[in-house]
Amino acid sequence: MPIPRQIDQALQERLSTASLPATGKRPWYRAQRMTQVALTALAIATAVLALASSVKALQVQVAPSKPQLGDTLSVTVESGTNGHTVPVVILGKRTYSTFPMSNNRFRALLPTTPLDKPGILQLQVKSGDETANVALQLRTRKFPTQSIWLPPGKDQDLSDFEFNRVDAFKKLVTPQKFWSGPFLKPNNGPITTIYGVRRYYNGKFANDYYHRGVDYAGAYGSPIIAPAAGQVALVGQESKGFVIHGNCIGIDHGQGVESIFLHLSRILVKDGEFVKAGQVIGALGATGAATGPHLHWGLYVNGQAIDPAPWRKQGFE
């Protein structure tokens, strides 16, 4: 660590006045001056060490402390660089941005899914020249299987048009945070399919697939509400090529968090509109690849579908 300018100047001044005496001075005087120089150097070294120790190292907290497959990891970083450098969090080959919370605190949200491998996760947090490494255990979780029989014409793959639109929506990372507190239930119907279910479609097991959301079996035409505030960033219509998702709405909640609502009978918002938590945005239906009236609500974090349950129960700061 470089010596601060004020301390360096003081050292130079003290050393310049501590030059050895001319020939003829007594030996005890020479020893006294040398002792003064040594004491001055020791005091300056102590001050430098104290200054270095006063700089905080990175403080990292991860919640939940014992995550399982499908959980969202909240990584909070307290930096000692006075906010001049924004930390990043690295997991595997991916780097996640952090966003300011208060003072020198930053937070990143990391997704986990049923397709991840349980075991030790190695997180690396970087802020300027500082680096912190955190290891935590990702626990396994059992997910049920389900058989779905789709009618003819509904079992096809996504069209490029539909896939590209939805994929671009899921990749949004808006710096602003629009939500506040736990998310609301988007429909009053009972839950018929939970997050993470593995499926057989028309008798064939879908590899690398899991149910990317929660299904609500509400009454046809029953209201769909926004679970949290955000900006409408996707409006898809079955009549315009959304053959799988059907009539759908995507809401950007900010900082890489998005909700998508599928199979609607009506859409009551426009692209770009800002909505509040609890606002009616559409009506439940059976459009797209649906075997009957229901709402599919998917919640995405940095492009991956995560379990919405913790967002509804505990919420994220």
Short mmCIF file of C-alpha atoms in Angstrom, two decimals:
data_model
loop_
_atom_site.label_atom_id
_atom_site.label_comp_id
_atom_site.label_asym_id
_atom_site.label_seq_id
_atom_site.Cartn_x
_atom_site.Cartn_y
_atom_site.Cartn_z
CA MET A 1 0.00 0.00 0.00
CA PRO A 2 1.53 3.43 -0.94
CA ILE A 3 2.40 5.84 1.90
CA PRO A 4 -0.11 8.74 2.04
CA ARG A 5 1.26 12.10 0.91
CA GLN A 6 1.05 13.74 4.37
CA ILE A 7 2.93 10.91 6.09
CA ASP A 8 5.54 10.75 3.35
CA GLN A 9 6.14 14.52 3.63
CA ALA A 10 6.52 14.28 7.41
CA LEU A 11 9.05 11.48 7.02
CA GLN A 12 11.15 13.47 4.57
CA GLU A 13 11.16 16.55 6.82
CA ARG A 14 12.17 14.53 9.89
CA LEU A 15 14.94 12.72 8.03
CA SER A 16 16.32 15.97 6.61
CA THR A 17 16.71 17.43 10.11
CA ALA A 18 18.24 14.25 11.42
CA SER A 19 21.45 14.34 9.41
CA LEU A 20 24.57 13.15 11.14
CA PRO A 21 26.58 15.82 13.03
CA ALA A 22 29.86 17.21 11.73
CA THR A 23 33.15 15.59 12.62
CA GLY A 24 34.13 16.36 16.17
CA LYS A 25 30.69 15.93 17.76
CA ARG A 26 30.55 13.57 20.69
CA PRO A 27 29.50 9.90 20.01
CA TRP A 28 26.52 10.13 22.42
CA TYR A 29 25.03 12.94 20.31
CA ARG A 30 25.32 10.82 17.16
CA ALA A 31 23.55 7.89 18.91
CA GLN A 32 20.76 10.15 20.15
CA ARG A 33 20.01 11.49 16.68
CA MET A 34 20.02 7.98 15.20
CA THR A 35 17.55 6.86 17.87
CA GLN A 36 15.24 9.75 16.96
CA VAL A 37 15.32 8.72 13.30
CA ALA A 38 14.52 5.10 14.17
CA LEU A 39 11.59 6.11 16.40
CA THR A 40 10.22 8.38 13.68
CA ALA A 41 10.37 5.60 11.07
CA LEU A 42 8.63 3.20 13.51
CA ALA A 43 5.82 5.69 14.16
CA ILE A 44 5.25 6.24 10.45
CA ALA A 45 5.20 2.50 9.74
CA THR A 46 2.63 2.02 12.53
CA ALA A 47 0.43 4.75 11.06
CA VAL A 48 0.58 3.17 7.59
CA LEU A 49 -0.41 -0.23 8.98
CA ALA A 50 -3.29 1.32 10.92
CA LEU A 51 -4.51 3.07 7.80
CA ALA A 52 -4.35 -0.14 5.78
CA SER A 53 -6.28 -2.11 8.42
CA SER A 54 -9.01 0.55 8.50
CA VAL A 55 -10.01 -0.29 4.90
CA LYS A 56 -12.80 -2.88 5.00
CA ALA A 57 -12.43 -6.08 3.07
CA LEU A 58 -15.38 -7.32 1.04
CA GLN A 59 -18.23 -8.55 3.24
CA VAL A 60 -20.41 -11.14 1.47
CA GLN A 61 -23.69 -12.67 2.65
CA VAL A 62 -25.72 -15.27 0.76
CA ALA A 63 -29.38 -16.10 1.43
CA PRO A 64 -30.80 -18.62 1.85
CA SER A 65 -27.86 -20.16 3.67
CA LYS A 66 -29.01 -23.68 2.72
CA PRO A 67 -30.48 -23.33 -0.78
CA GLN A 68 -32.12 -26.11 -2.76
CA LEU A 69 -32.68 -26.57 -6.48
CA GLY A 70 -34.97 -23.84 -7.82
CA ASP A 71 -34.08 -21.26 -5.16
CA THR A 72 -32.98 -17.72 -5.93
CA LEU A 73 -29.66 -16.81 -4.32
CA SER A 74 -29.47 -13.28 -2.92
CA VAL A 75 -25.80 -12.27 -2.74
CA THR A 76 -25.27 -9.09 -0.72
CA VAL A 77 -21.87 -7.40 -0.90
CA GLU A 78 -20.54 -4.65 1.34
CA SER A 79 -17.57 -3.00 -0.32
CA GLY A 80 -14.79 -0.98 1.30
CA THR A 81 -14.21 1.12 -1.83
CA ASN A 82 -16.77 3.80 -0.93
CA GLY A 83 -19.02 2.85 -3.84
CA HIS A 84 -16.47 3.83 -6.49
CA THR A 85 -16.39 0.27 -7.86
CA VAL A 86 -19.50 -1.83 -8.47
CA PRO A 87 -18.88 -5.47 -7.45
CA VAL A 88 -19.67 -8.43 -9.68
CA VAL A 89 -20.49 -12.01 -8.72
CA ILE A 90 -19.11 -14.93 -10.73
CA LEU A 91 -20.63 -18.40 -10.66
CA GLY A 92 -19.23 -20.92 -13.11
CA LYS A 93 -18.80 -19.26 -16.48
CA ARG A 94 -21.34 -16.50 -15.85
CA THR A 95 -20.83 -13.05 -14.34
CA TYR A 96 -23.75 -11.35 -12.60
CA SER A 97 -24.14 -7.62 -12.08
CA THR A 98 -24.84 -6.20 -8.65
CA PHE A 99 -27.10 -3.24 -7.95
CA PRO A 100 -26.76 -0.62 -5.19
CA MET A 101 -28.95 -1.00 -2.11
CA SER A 102 -27.70 1.49 0.50
CA ASN A 103 -24.35 3.08 1.41
CA ASN A 104 -21.71 0.63 0.15
CA ARG A 105 -24.08 -2.35 -0.08
CA PHE A 106 -24.79 -4.09 -3.39
CA ARG A 107 -26.90 -7.11 -4.29
CA ALA A 108 -27.01 -9.68 -7.10
CA LEU A 109 -29.70 -12.30 -7.69
CA LEU A 110 -28.55 -15.70 -8.97
CA PRO A 111 -30.95 -18.37 -10.26
CA THR A 112 -30.83 -22.12 -9.66
CA THR A 113 -33.04 -24.63 -11.49
CA PRO A 114 -33.99 -28.33 -11.37
CA LEU A 115 -31.49 -28.92 -14.19
CA ASP A 116 -28.53 -27.78 -12.06
CA LYS A 117 -26.30 -30.31 -10.36
CA PRO A 118 -26.55 -30.27 -6.55
CA GLY A 119 -23.30 -29.92 -4.64
CA ILE A 120 -20.82 -27.21 -3.70
CA LEU A 121 -21.26 -23.85 -5.41
CA GLN A 122 -18.12 -21.71 -5.65
CA LEU A 123 -18.99 -18.01 -5.78
CA GLN A 124 -16.37 -15.37 -6.50
CA VAL A 125 -17.04 -11.72 -5.71
CA LYS A 126 -14.83 -9.04 -7.26
CA SER A 127 -14.70 -5.32 -6.52
CA GLY A 128 -11.72 -3.45 -7.92
CA ASP A 129 -8.59 -5.14 -6.56
CA GLU A 130 -10.54 -7.01 -3.88
CA THR A 131 -11.74 -10.60 -4.27
CA ALA A 132 -13.80 -12.79 -1.94
CA ASN A 133 -14.59 -16.48 -2.41
CA VAL A 134 -17.69 -18.08 -0.93
CA ALA A 135 -18.61 -21.77 -1.01
CA LEU A 136 -22.07 -23.08 -0.17
CA GLN A 137 -23.99 -26.31 -0.56
CA LEU A 138 -26.82 -26.49 -3.12
CA ARG A 139 -29.19 -29.18 -1.87
CA THR A 140 -31.02 -31.62 -4.10
CA ARG A 141 -34.81 -31.67 -4.38
CA LYS A 142 -37.28 -34.19 -5.69
CA PHE A 143 -39.71 -33.08 -8.38
CA PRO A 144 -42.80 -35.10 -9.39
CA THR A 145 -43.52 -36.26 -12.94
CA GLN A 146 -46.69 -35.65 -14.94
CA SER A 147 -48.17 -36.83 -18.24
CA ILE A 148 -49.67 -34.26 -20.61
CA TRP A 149 -51.66 -35.10 -23.73
CA LEU A 150 -51.87 -32.23 -26.17
CA PRO A 151 -54.45 -32.10 -28.96
CA PRO A 152 -53.26 -32.24 -32.60
CA GLY A 153 -51.58 -29.02 -33.64
CA LYS A 154 -50.69 -28.07 -30.06
CA ASP A 155 -47.69 -30.38 -29.72
CA GLN A 156 -45.44 -28.57 -32.16
CA ASP A 157 -42.23 -26.73 -31.34
CA LEU A 158 -42.08 -23.01 -30.77
CA SER A 159 -41.96 -20.93 -33.93
CA ASP A 160 -38.84 -18.82 -34.39
CA PHE A 161 -40.94 -15.67 -34.11
CA GLU A 162 -42.53 -16.68 -30.82
CA PHE A 163 -39.33 -18.11 -29.36
CA ASN A 164 -37.23 -15.04 -30.22
CA ARG A 165 -39.74 -12.62 -28.70
CA VAL A 166 -40.08 -14.53 -25.44
CA ASP A 167 -36.36 -15.25 -25.16
CA ALA A 168 -35.47 -11.56 -25.59
CA PHE A 169 -37.97 -10.64 -22.87
CA LYS A 170 -36.48 -13.10 -20.37
CA LYS A 171 -33.00 -11.62 -20.86
CA LEU A 172 -33.96 -8.10 -19.76
CA VAL A 173 -31.84 -6.65 -16.96
CA THR A 174 -33.24 -3.21 -16.11
CA PRO A 175 -31.18 -1.33 -13.47
CA GLN A 176 -34.23 -0.04 -11.60
CA LYS A 177 -35.94 -2.17 -8.95
CA PHE A 178 -39.73 -1.85 -9.30
CA TRP A 179 -41.02 -4.48 -6.85
CA SER A 180 -41.37 -4.06 -3.09
CA GLY A 181 -41.96 -6.85 -0.60
CA PRO A 182 -43.41 -10.32 -1.25
CA PHE A 183 -45.16 -10.99 -4.56
CA LEU A 184 -48.94 -11.37 -4.69
CA LYS A 185 -50.88 -14.41 -5.90
CA PRO A 186 -51.77 -13.62 -9.56
CA ASN A 187 -55.05 -15.58 -9.55
CA ASN A 188 -57.43 -16.86 -6.86
CA GLY A 189 -57.76 -20.34 -8.38
CA PRO A 190 -56.17 -23.39 -6.76
CA ILE A 191 -52.68 -24.46 -7.78
CA THR A 192 -52.83 -27.55 -10.01
CA THR A 193 -49.18 -27.84 -11.10
CA ILE A 194 -46.27 -26.69 -8.99
CA TYR A 195 -42.89 -25.45 -10.14
CA GLY A 196 -40.29 -27.95 -11.34
CA VAL A 197 -42.55 -30.84 -12.41
CA ARG A 198 -40.95 -33.12 -15.03
CA ARG A 199 -43.29 -34.09 -17.89
CA TYR A 200 -44.18 -36.66 -20.48
CA TYR A 201 -45.77 -35.01 -23.53
CA ASN A 202 -48.02 -37.36 -25.48
CA GLY A 203 -46.19 -40.29 -23.92
CA LYS A 204 -42.65 -39.03 -24.61
CA PHE A 205 -40.42 -37.83 -21.76
CA ALA A 206 -39.20 -34.27 -22.27
CA ASN A 207 -35.46 -34.26 -21.64
CA ASP A 208 -33.95 -31.12 -20.16
CA TYR A 209 -37.45 -29.87 -19.36
CA TYR A 210 -39.10 -28.80 -16.13
CA HIS A 211 -42.33 -26.93 -15.48
CA ARG A 212 -41.14 -23.34 -15.50
CA GLY A 213 -43.81 -21.84 -13.31
CA VAL A 214 -47.02 -22.42 -11.35
CA ASP A 215 -50.45 -23.27 -12.82
CA TYR A 216 -53.66 -21.85 -11.34
CA ALA A 217 -56.99 -23.48 -12.23
CA GLY A 218 -59.20 -20.43 -11.81
CA ALA A 219 -62.53 -19.92 -13.50
CA TYR A 220 -62.50 -19.00 -17.17
CA GLY A 221 -62.40 -15.20 -17.45
CA SER A 222 -61.34 -14.69 -13.81
CA PRO A 223 -58.98 -11.73 -13.25
CA ILE A 224 -55.21 -11.97 -13.49
CA ILE A 225 -53.35 -9.41 -11.38
CA ALA A 226 -49.76 -8.18 -11.42
CA PRO A 227 -47.97 -9.87 -8.50
CA ALA A 228 -45.60 -6.89 -8.23
CA ALA A 229 -45.00 -3.53 -9.84
CA GLY A 230 -43.22 -3.34 -13.15
CA GLN A 231 -43.33 -2.39 -16.80
CA VAL A 232 -45.12 -4.42 -19.45
CA ALA A 233 -42.36 -5.56 -21.81
CA LEU A 234 -44.12 -8.32 -23.74
CA VAL A 235 -47.61 -8.65 -25.22
CA GLY A 236 -48.19 -11.74 -27.33
CA GLN A 237 -51.35 -12.81 -29.12
CA GLU A 238 -52.33 -16.25 -30.32
CA SER A 239 -53.76 -14.71 -33.49
CA LYS A 240 -50.34 -13.22 -34.26
CA GLY A 241 -48.19 -16.31 -33.97
CA PHE A 242 -48.04 -17.18 -30.26
CA VAL A 243 -49.24 -20.75 -30.79
CA ILE A 244 -47.66 -22.20 -27.62
CA HIS A 245 -47.87 -19.36 -25.09
CA GLY A 246 -51.21 -18.17 -26.42
CA ASN A 247 -52.28 -14.70 -25.38
CA CYS A 248 -49.57 -13.69 -22.93
CA ILE A 249 -48.16 -10.79 -20.94
CA GLY A 250 -44.61 -10.23 -19.70
CA ILE A 251 -43.81 -7.79 -16.88
CA ASP A 252 -40.29 -6.53 -16.18
CA HIS A 253 -39.92 -6.08 -12.40
CA GLY A 254 -36.35 -4.77 -12.77
CA GLN A 255 -32.81 -6.00 -12.03
CA GLY A 256 -33.23 -9.18 -14.07
CA VAL A 257 -36.59 -10.27 -12.58
CA GLU A 258 -39.53 -10.91 -14.97
CA SER A 259 -43.01 -12.44 -14.76
CA ILE A 260 -44.81 -14.07 -17.68
CA PHE A 261 -48.51 -14.99 -17.81
CA LEU A 262 -49.72 -17.52 -20.39
CA HIS A 263 -52.99 -18.80 -21.96
CA LEU A 264 -55.00 -15.63 -21.28
CA SER A 265 -58.46 -15.04 -22.72
CA ARG A 266 -58.08 -11.25 -22.55
CA ILE A 267 -55.19 -8.78 -22.36
CA LEU A 268 -55.96 -5.51 -20.57
CA VAL A 269 -52.58 -3.74 -20.72
CA LYS A 270 -50.36 -2.35 -23.44
CA ASP A 271 -46.69 -2.82 -24.21
CA GLY A 272 -44.64 -0.24 -22.25
CA GLU A 273 -47.35 0.41 -19.68
CA PHE A 274 -46.28 0.62 -16.02
CA VAL A 275 -48.45 -1.48 -13.69
CA LYS A 276 -48.83 -1.56 -9.92
CA ALA A 277 -48.94 -4.60 -7.67
CA GLY A 278 -52.51 -5.94 -7.61
CA GLN A 279 -53.58 -4.25 -10.83
CA VAL A 280 -55.78 -6.38 -13.12
CA ILE A 281 -53.80 -7.04 -16.31
CA GLY A 282 -55.87 -9.74 -18.05
CA ALA A 283 -58.28 -12.64 -17.74
CA LEU A 284 -57.71 -16.39 -17.40
CA GLY A 285 -58.22 -18.47 -20.54
CA ALA A 286 -57.14 -21.52 -22.54
CA THR A 287 -55.26 -20.08 -25.51
CA GLY A 288 -52.05 -21.60 -26.84
CA ALA A 289 -50.87 -25.05 -25.77
CA ALA A 290 -53.42 -25.55 -22.99
CA THR A 291 -55.57 -28.59 -22.24
CA GLY A 292 -58.13 -26.43 -20.41
CA PRO A 293 -58.62 -23.03 -18.76
CA HIS A 294 -55.77 -22.13 -16.44
CA LEU A 295 -53.08 -19.54 -15.80
CA HIS A 296 -49.39 -20.36 -16.11
CA TRP A 297 -47.28 -17.87 -14.14
CA GLY A 298 -43.53 -18.08 -14.69
CA LEU A 299 -41.00 -16.05 -12.70
CA TYR A 300 -37.54 -15.54 -14.19
CA VAL A 301 -34.29 -14.33 -12.64
CA ASN A 302 -31.48 -13.47 -15.05
CA GLY A 303 -33.06 -15.56 -17.79
CA GLN A 304 -33.78 -18.72 -15.76
CA ALA A 305 -37.16 -19.88 -14.42
CA ILE A 306 -36.96 -20.10 -10.62
CA ASP A 307 -39.44 -21.23 -7.97
CA PRO A 308 -41.89 -18.36 -7.31
CA ALA A 309 -42.83 -19.72 -3.86
CA PRO A 310 -40.01 -17.98 -1.90
CA TRP A 311 -40.84 -14.71 -3.67
CA ARG A 312 -44.43 -14.97 -2.43
CA LYS A 313 -43.66 -16.16 1.11
CA GLN A 314 -40.52 -14.32 2.23
CA GLY A 315 -39.92 -11.95 -0.65
CA PHE A 316 -36.58 -10.33 -1.50
CA GLU A 317 -35.38 -6.96 -0.26
#
